Amino acid sequence: MKIRRNVLHEADEGQNSVKIGRNVLDEADEGQNSVKIGRNVLHEASEGQNSVKIGRNVLDEANEGQNFVKVERNVLHKAHYVLDGS
């Protein structure tokens, strides 16, 4: 796990490899996750094996499955593969 300054990082409940830049909120939970993200990003990778590479100024949520997501800057991306029924 390598993190830079001005970062809040939580890596819980699994084998996680996380490399993130500054000004980032990252939560990698409940699975084997490899996450590399740029600055000014909110990223949540949960509940599965996820490989996510995203650029700056991006909100990305990759949940509940094996996901590979590559998105460019100034993008709102949500990948949900299981509906919660609400």
CSV table of N, CA and C in Angstrom, one decimal:
chain,number,residue,atom,x,y,z
A,1,MET,N,0.8,-1.2,0.0
A,1,MET,CA,0.0,0.0,0.0
A,1,MET,C,0.9,1.2,0.0
A,2,LYS,N,0.8,2.1,-1.0
A,2,LYS,CA,1.5,3.3,-1.1
A,2,LYS,C,0.5,4.4,-1.2
A,3,ILE,N,0.5,5.4,-0.3
A,3,ILE,CA,-0.3,6.5,-0.4
A,3,ILE,C,0.5,7.8,-0.2
A,4,ARG,N,0.0,8.9,-0.9
A,4,ARG,CA,0.6,10.2,-0.8
A,4,ARG,C,-0.1,11.1,0.2
A,5,ARG,N,0.4,12.3,0.3
A,5,ARG,CA,-0.2,13.2,1.3
A,5,ARG,C,-1.6,13.7,0.9
A,6,ASN,N,-2.3,14.2,2.0
A,6,ASN,CA,-3.7,14.7,1.8
A,6,ASN,C,-4.7,13.6,1.4
A,7,VAL,N,-4.5,12.4,1.9
A,7,VAL,CA,-5.3,11.3,1.5
A,7,VAL,C,-6.0,10.6,2.7
A,8,LEU,N,-7.3,10.3,2.6
A,8,LEU,CA,-8.0,9.4,3.5
A,8,LEU,C,-8.1,8.1,2.8
A,9,HIS,N,-7.5,7.1,3.5
A,9,HIS,CA,-7.6,5.7,2.9
A,9,HIS,C,-8.1,4.7,3.9
A,10,GLU,N,-9.0,3.9,3.5
A,10,GLU,CA,-9.4,2.8,4.3
A,10,GLU,C,-9.4,1.5,3.4
A,11,ALA,N,-8.6,0.5,3.8
A,11,ALA,CA,-8.5,-0.8,3.1
A,11,ALA,C,-8.9,-1.8,4.1
A,12,ASP,N,-10.0,-2.5,3.9
A,12,ASP,CA,-10.5,-3.4,4.9
A,12,ASP,C,-10.9,-4.7,4.3
A,13,GLU,N,-10.8,-5.8,5.0
A,13,GLU,CA,-11.4,-7.1,4.8
A,13,GLU,C,-11.0,-7.7,3.5
A,14,GLY,N,-9.8,-7.8,3.2
A,14,GLY,CA,-9.4,-8.5,2.0
A,14,GLY,C,-7.9,-8.2,1.6
A,15,GLN,N,-7.5,-8.8,0.5
A,15,GLN,CA,-6.1,-8.5,0.1
A,15,GLN,C,-6.2,-7.4,-0.9
A,16,ASN,N,-5.6,-6.2,-0.6
A,16,ASN,CA,-5.8,-5.1,-1.4
A,16,ASN,C,-4.4,-4.5,-1.8
A,17,SER,N,-4.3,-4.1,-3.1
A,17,SER,CA,-3.2,-3.4,-3.5
A,17,SER,C,-3.7,-2.0,-4.0
A,18,VAL,N,-3.3,-1.0,-3.3
A,18,VAL,CA,-3.9,0.4,-3.6
A,18,VAL,C,-2.7,1.4,-3.8
A,19,LYS,N,-2.7,2.1,-4.9
A,19,LYS,CA,-1.8,3.2,-5.2
A,19,LYS,C,-2.6,4.4,-5.6
A,20,ILE,N,-2.6,5.4,-4.7
A,20,ILE,CA,-3.5,6.6,-5.0
A,20,ILE,C,-2.7,7.9,-4.9
A,21,GLY,N,-3.2,8.9,-5.6
A,21,GLY,CA,-2.6,10.2,-5.6
A,21,GLY,C,-3.2,11.1,-4.5
A,22,ARG,N,-2.8,12.3,-4.4
A,22,ARG,CA,-3.2,13.2,-3.3
A,22,ARG,C,-4.7,13.7,-3.6
A,23,ASN,N,-5.3,14.2,-2.5
A,23,ASN,CA,-6.6,14.8,-2.5
A,23,ASN,C,-7.6,13.7,-3.0
A,24,VAL,N,-7.5,12.5,-2.4
A,24,VAL,CA,-8.4,11.4,-2.8
A,24,VAL,C,-9.0,10.8,-1.6
A,25,LEU,N,-10.3,10.4,-1.7
A,25,LEU,CA,-10.9,9.6,-0.8
A,25,LEU,C,-11.1,8.2,-1.4
A,26,ASP,N,-10.5,7.2,-0.8
A,26,ASP,CA,-10.5,5.8,-1.4
A,26,ASP,C,-11.0,4.9,-0.3
A,27,GLU,N,-11.9,4.0,-0.7
A,27,GLU,CA,-12.3,2.9,0.2
A,27,GLU,C,-12.3,1.7,-0.6
A,28,ALA,N,-11.5,0.7,-0.3
A,28,ALA,CA,-11.4,-0.6,-0.9
A,28,ALA,C,-11.8,-1.7,0.1
A,29,ASP,N,-13.0,-2.3,-0.1
A,29,ASP,CA,-13.5,-3.2,0.9
A,29,ASP,C,-13.9,-4.5,0.3
A,30,GLU,N,-13.8,-5.5,1.2
A,30,GLU,CA,-14.6,-6.8,1.0
A,30,GLU,C,-14.2,-7.5,-0.3
A,31,GLY,N,-12.9,-7.6,-0.6
A,31,GLY,CA,-12.5,-8.4,-1.8
A,31,GLY,C,-11.1,-8.1,-2.1
A,32,GLN,N,-10.7,-8.7,-3.2
A,32,GLN,CA,-9.3,-8.5,-3.7
A,32,GLN,C,-9.4,-7.4,-4.7
A,33,ASN,N,-8.8,-6.3,-4.4
A,33,ASN,CA,-8.9,-5.1,-5.3
A,33,ASN,C,-7.6,-4.6,-5.7
A,34,SER,N,-7.4,-4.2,-6.9
A,34,SER,CA,-6.3,-3.5,-7.4
A,34,SER,C,-6.8,-2.2,-8.0
A,35,VAL,N,-6.4,-1.1,-7.3
A,35,VAL,CA,-6.9,0.2,-7.7
A,35,VAL,C,-5.8,1.2,-7.9
A,36,LYS,N,-5.8,1.9,-9.0
A,36,LYS,CA,-4.8,2.9,-9.3
A,36,LYS,C,-5.6,4.2,-9.7
A,37,ILE,N,-5.6,5.2,-9.0
A,37,ILE,CA,-6.4,6.4,-9.3
A,37,ILE,C,-5.7,7.7,-9.2
A,38,GLY,N,-6.1,8.7,-9.9
A,38,GLY,CA,-5.5,10.0,-9.9
A,38,GLY,C,-6.0,10.9,-8.9
A,39,ARG,N,-5.6,12.2,-8.9
A,39,ARG,CA,-6.0,13.1,-7.9
A,39,ARG,C,-7.4,13.6,-8.1
A,40,ASN,N,-8.0,14.2,-7.0
A,40,ASN,CA,-9.3,14.8,-7.0
A,40,ASN,C,-10.4,13.7,-7.5
A,41,VAL,N,-10.3,12.6,-6.9
A,41,VAL,CA,-11.2,11.5,-7.2
A,41,VAL,C,-11.8,10.9,-6.0
A,42,LEU,N,-13.1,10.6,-6.1
A,42,LEU,CA,-13.8,9.8,-5.1
A,42,LEU,C,-14.0,8.4,-5.7
A,43,HIS,N,-13.4,7.4,-5.1
A,43,HIS,CA,-13.5,6.1,-5.6
A,43,HIS,C,-14.0,5.1,-4.5
A,44,GLU,N,-14.9,4.3,-4.8
A,44,GLU,CA,-15.3,3.2,-4.0
A,44,GLU,C,-15.3,1.9,-4.8
A,45,ALA,N,-14.5,0.9,-4.3
A,45,ALA,CA,-14.5,-0.4,-5.0
A,45,ALA,C,-14.8,-1.4,-3.9
A,46,SER,N,-16.0,-2.1,-4.1
A,46,SER,CA,-16.5,-2.9,-3.0
A,46,SER,C,-17.0,-4.2,-3.5
A,47,GLU,N,-16.9,-5.3,-2.7
A,47,GLU,CA,-17.6,-6.5,-2.8
A,47,GLU,C,-17.3,-7.3,-4.1
A,48,GLY,N,-16.1,-7.4,-4.4
A,48,GLY,CA,-15.7,-8.3,-5.6
A,48,GLY,C,-14.3,-8.0,-6.0
A,49,GLN,N,-13.9,-8.7,-7.0
A,49,GLN,CA,-12.5,-8.5,-7.5
A,49,GLN,C,-12.6,-7.4,-8.6
A,50,ASN,N,-12.0,-6.3,-8.3
A,50,ASN,CA,-12.1,-5.1,-9.2
A,50,ASN,C,-10.8,-4.6,-9.6
A,51,SER,N,-10.7,-4.3,-10.9
A,51,SER,CA,-9.5,-3.6,-11.4
A,51,SER,C,-10.0,-2.3,-12.0
A,52,VAL,N,-9.6,-1.2,-11.4
A,52,VAL,CA,-10.1,0.1,-11.8
A,52,VAL,C,-9.0,1.1,-12.0
A,53,LYS,N,-9.0,1.7,-13.2
A,53,LYS,CA,-8.0,2.8,-13.4
A,53,LYS,C,-8.8,4.0,-13.9
A,54,ILE,N,-8.7,5.1,-13.2
A,54,ILE,CA,-9.5,6.2,-13.6
A,54,ILE,C,-8.7,7.5,-13.5
A,55,GLY,N,-9.1,8.5,-14.3
A,55,GLY,CA,-8.4,9.8,-14.3
A,55,GLY,C,-9.0,10.8,-13.3
A,56,ARG,N,-8.4,12.0,-13.3
A,56,ARG,CA,-8.8,13.0,-12.3
A,56,ARG,C,-10.2,13.5,-12.5
A,57,ASN,N,-10.8,14.1,-11.4
A,57,ASN,CA,-12.1,14.7,-11.5
A,57,ASN,C,-13.2,13.7,-11.9
A,58,VAL,N,-13.1,12.6,-11.3
A,58,VAL,CA,-14.0,11.5,-11.6
A,58,VAL,C,-14.7,10.9,-10.4
A,59,LEU,N,-16.0,10.7,-10.4
A,59,LEU,CA,-16.6,9.9,-9.4
A,59,LEU,C,-16.9,8.5,-10.0
A,60,ASP,N,-16.3,7.5,-9.4
A,60,ASP,CA,-16.5,6.2,-9.9
A,60,ASP,C,-16.9,5.2,-8.8
A,61,GLU,N,-18.0,4.5,-9.0
A,61,GLU,CA,-18.4,3.4,-8.1
A,61,GLU,C,-18.4,2.1,-8.9
A,62,ALA,N,-17.6,1.1,-8.5
A,62,ALA,CA,-17.6,-0.2,-9.1
A,62,ALA,C,-17.9,-1.2,-8.0
A,63,ASN,N,-19.1,-1.8,-8.1
A,63,ASN,CA,-19.6,-2.6,-7.0
A,63,ASN,C,-20.1,-4.0,-7.4
A,64,GLU,N,-19.9,-4.9,-6.6
A,64,GLU,CA,-20.6,-6.2,-6.6
A,64,GLU,C,-20.4,-7.0,-7.8
A,65,GLY,N,-19.1,-7.3,-8.2
A,65,GLY,CA,-18.8,-8.2,-9.3
A,65,GLY,C,-17.4,-8.0,-9.7
A,66,GLN,N,-17.0,-8.7,-10.7
A,66,GLN,CA,-15.7,-8.5,-11.3
A,66,GLN,C,-15.8,-7.5,-12.4
A,67,ASN,N,-15.2,-6.3,-12.1
A,67,ASN,CA,-15.4,-5.2,-13.0
A,67,ASN,C,-14.0,-4.7,-13.5
A,68,PHE,N,-13.9,-4.3,-14.7
A,68,PHE,CA,-12.8,-3.5,-15.2
A,68,PHE,C,-13.3,-2.2,-15.8
A,69,VAL,N,-12.9,-1.1,-15.2
A,69,VAL,CA,-13.5,0.2,-15.6
A,69,VAL,C,-12.3,1.1,-15.9
A,70,LYS,N,-12.3,1.7,-17.0
A,70,LYS,CA,-11.3,2.7,-17.3
A,70,LYS,C,-12.1,3.9,-17.9
A,71,VAL,N,-12.1,5.1,-17.1
A,71,VAL,CA,-12.8,6.2,-17.5
A,71,VAL,C,-11.9,7.5,-17.6
A,72,GLU,N,-12.3,8.4,-18.4
A,72,GLU,CA,-11.5,9.6,-18.5
A,72,GLU,C,-12.0,10.7,-17.6
A,73,ARG,N,-11.2,11.8,-17.6
A,73,ARG,CA,-11.5,12.9,-16.6
A,73,ARG,C,-12.9,13.6,-16.9
A,74,ASN,N,-13.4,14.2,-15.8
A,74,ASN,CA,-14.7,14.9,-15.9
A,74,ASN,C,-15.9,14.0,-16.3
A,75,VAL,N,-15.9,12.8,-15.7
A,75,VAL,CA,-16.9,11.8,-16.1
A,75,VAL,C,-17.5,11.4,-14.8
A,76,LEU,N,-18.8,11.2,-14.8
A,76,LEU,CA,-19.5,10.5,-13.8
A,76,LEU,C,-19.9,9.1,-14.3
A,77,HIS,N,-19.3,8.1,-13.6
A,77,HIS,CA,-19.5,6.7,-14.0
A,77,HIS,C,-20.0,5.9,-12.8
A,78,LYS,N,-21.0,5.1,-13.0
A,78,LYS,CA,-21.5,4.2,-12.0
A,78,LYS,C,-21.7,2.8,-12.7
A,79,ALA,N,-21.1,1.8,-12.2
A,79,ALA,CA,-21.3,0.4,-12.7
A,79,ALA,C,-21.9,-0.4,-11.6
A,80,HIS,N,-23.1,-0.8,-11.7
A,80,HIS,CA,-23.8,-1.6,-10.7
A,80,HIS,C,-24.4,-2.8,-11.4
A,81,TYR,N,-24.0,-4.0,-10.8
A,81,TYR,CA,-24.5,-5.2,-11.5
A,81,TYR,C,-25.5,-6.0,-10.7
A,82,VAL,N,-25.8,-5.5,-9.5
A,82,VAL,CA,-26.9,-6.1,-8.7
A,82,VAL,C,-27.8,-5.0,-8.2
A,83,LEU,N,-29.1,-5.1,-8.4
A,83,LEU,CA,-30.0,-4.1,-7.9
A,83,LEU,C,-30.3,-4.4,-6.4
A,84,ASP,N,-30.5,-3.4,-5.6
A,84,ASP,CA,-30.7,-3.6,-4.2
A,84,ASP,C,-32.2,-3.7,-3.9
A,85,GLY,N,-33.1,-3.5,-4.9
A,85,GLY,CA,-34.5,-3.7,-4.7
A,85,GLY,C,-35.2,-2.6,-4.1
A,86,SER,N,-34.5,-1.4,-3.8
A,86,SER,CA,-35.2,-0.3,-3.2
A,86,SER,C,-35.8,0.6,-4.2
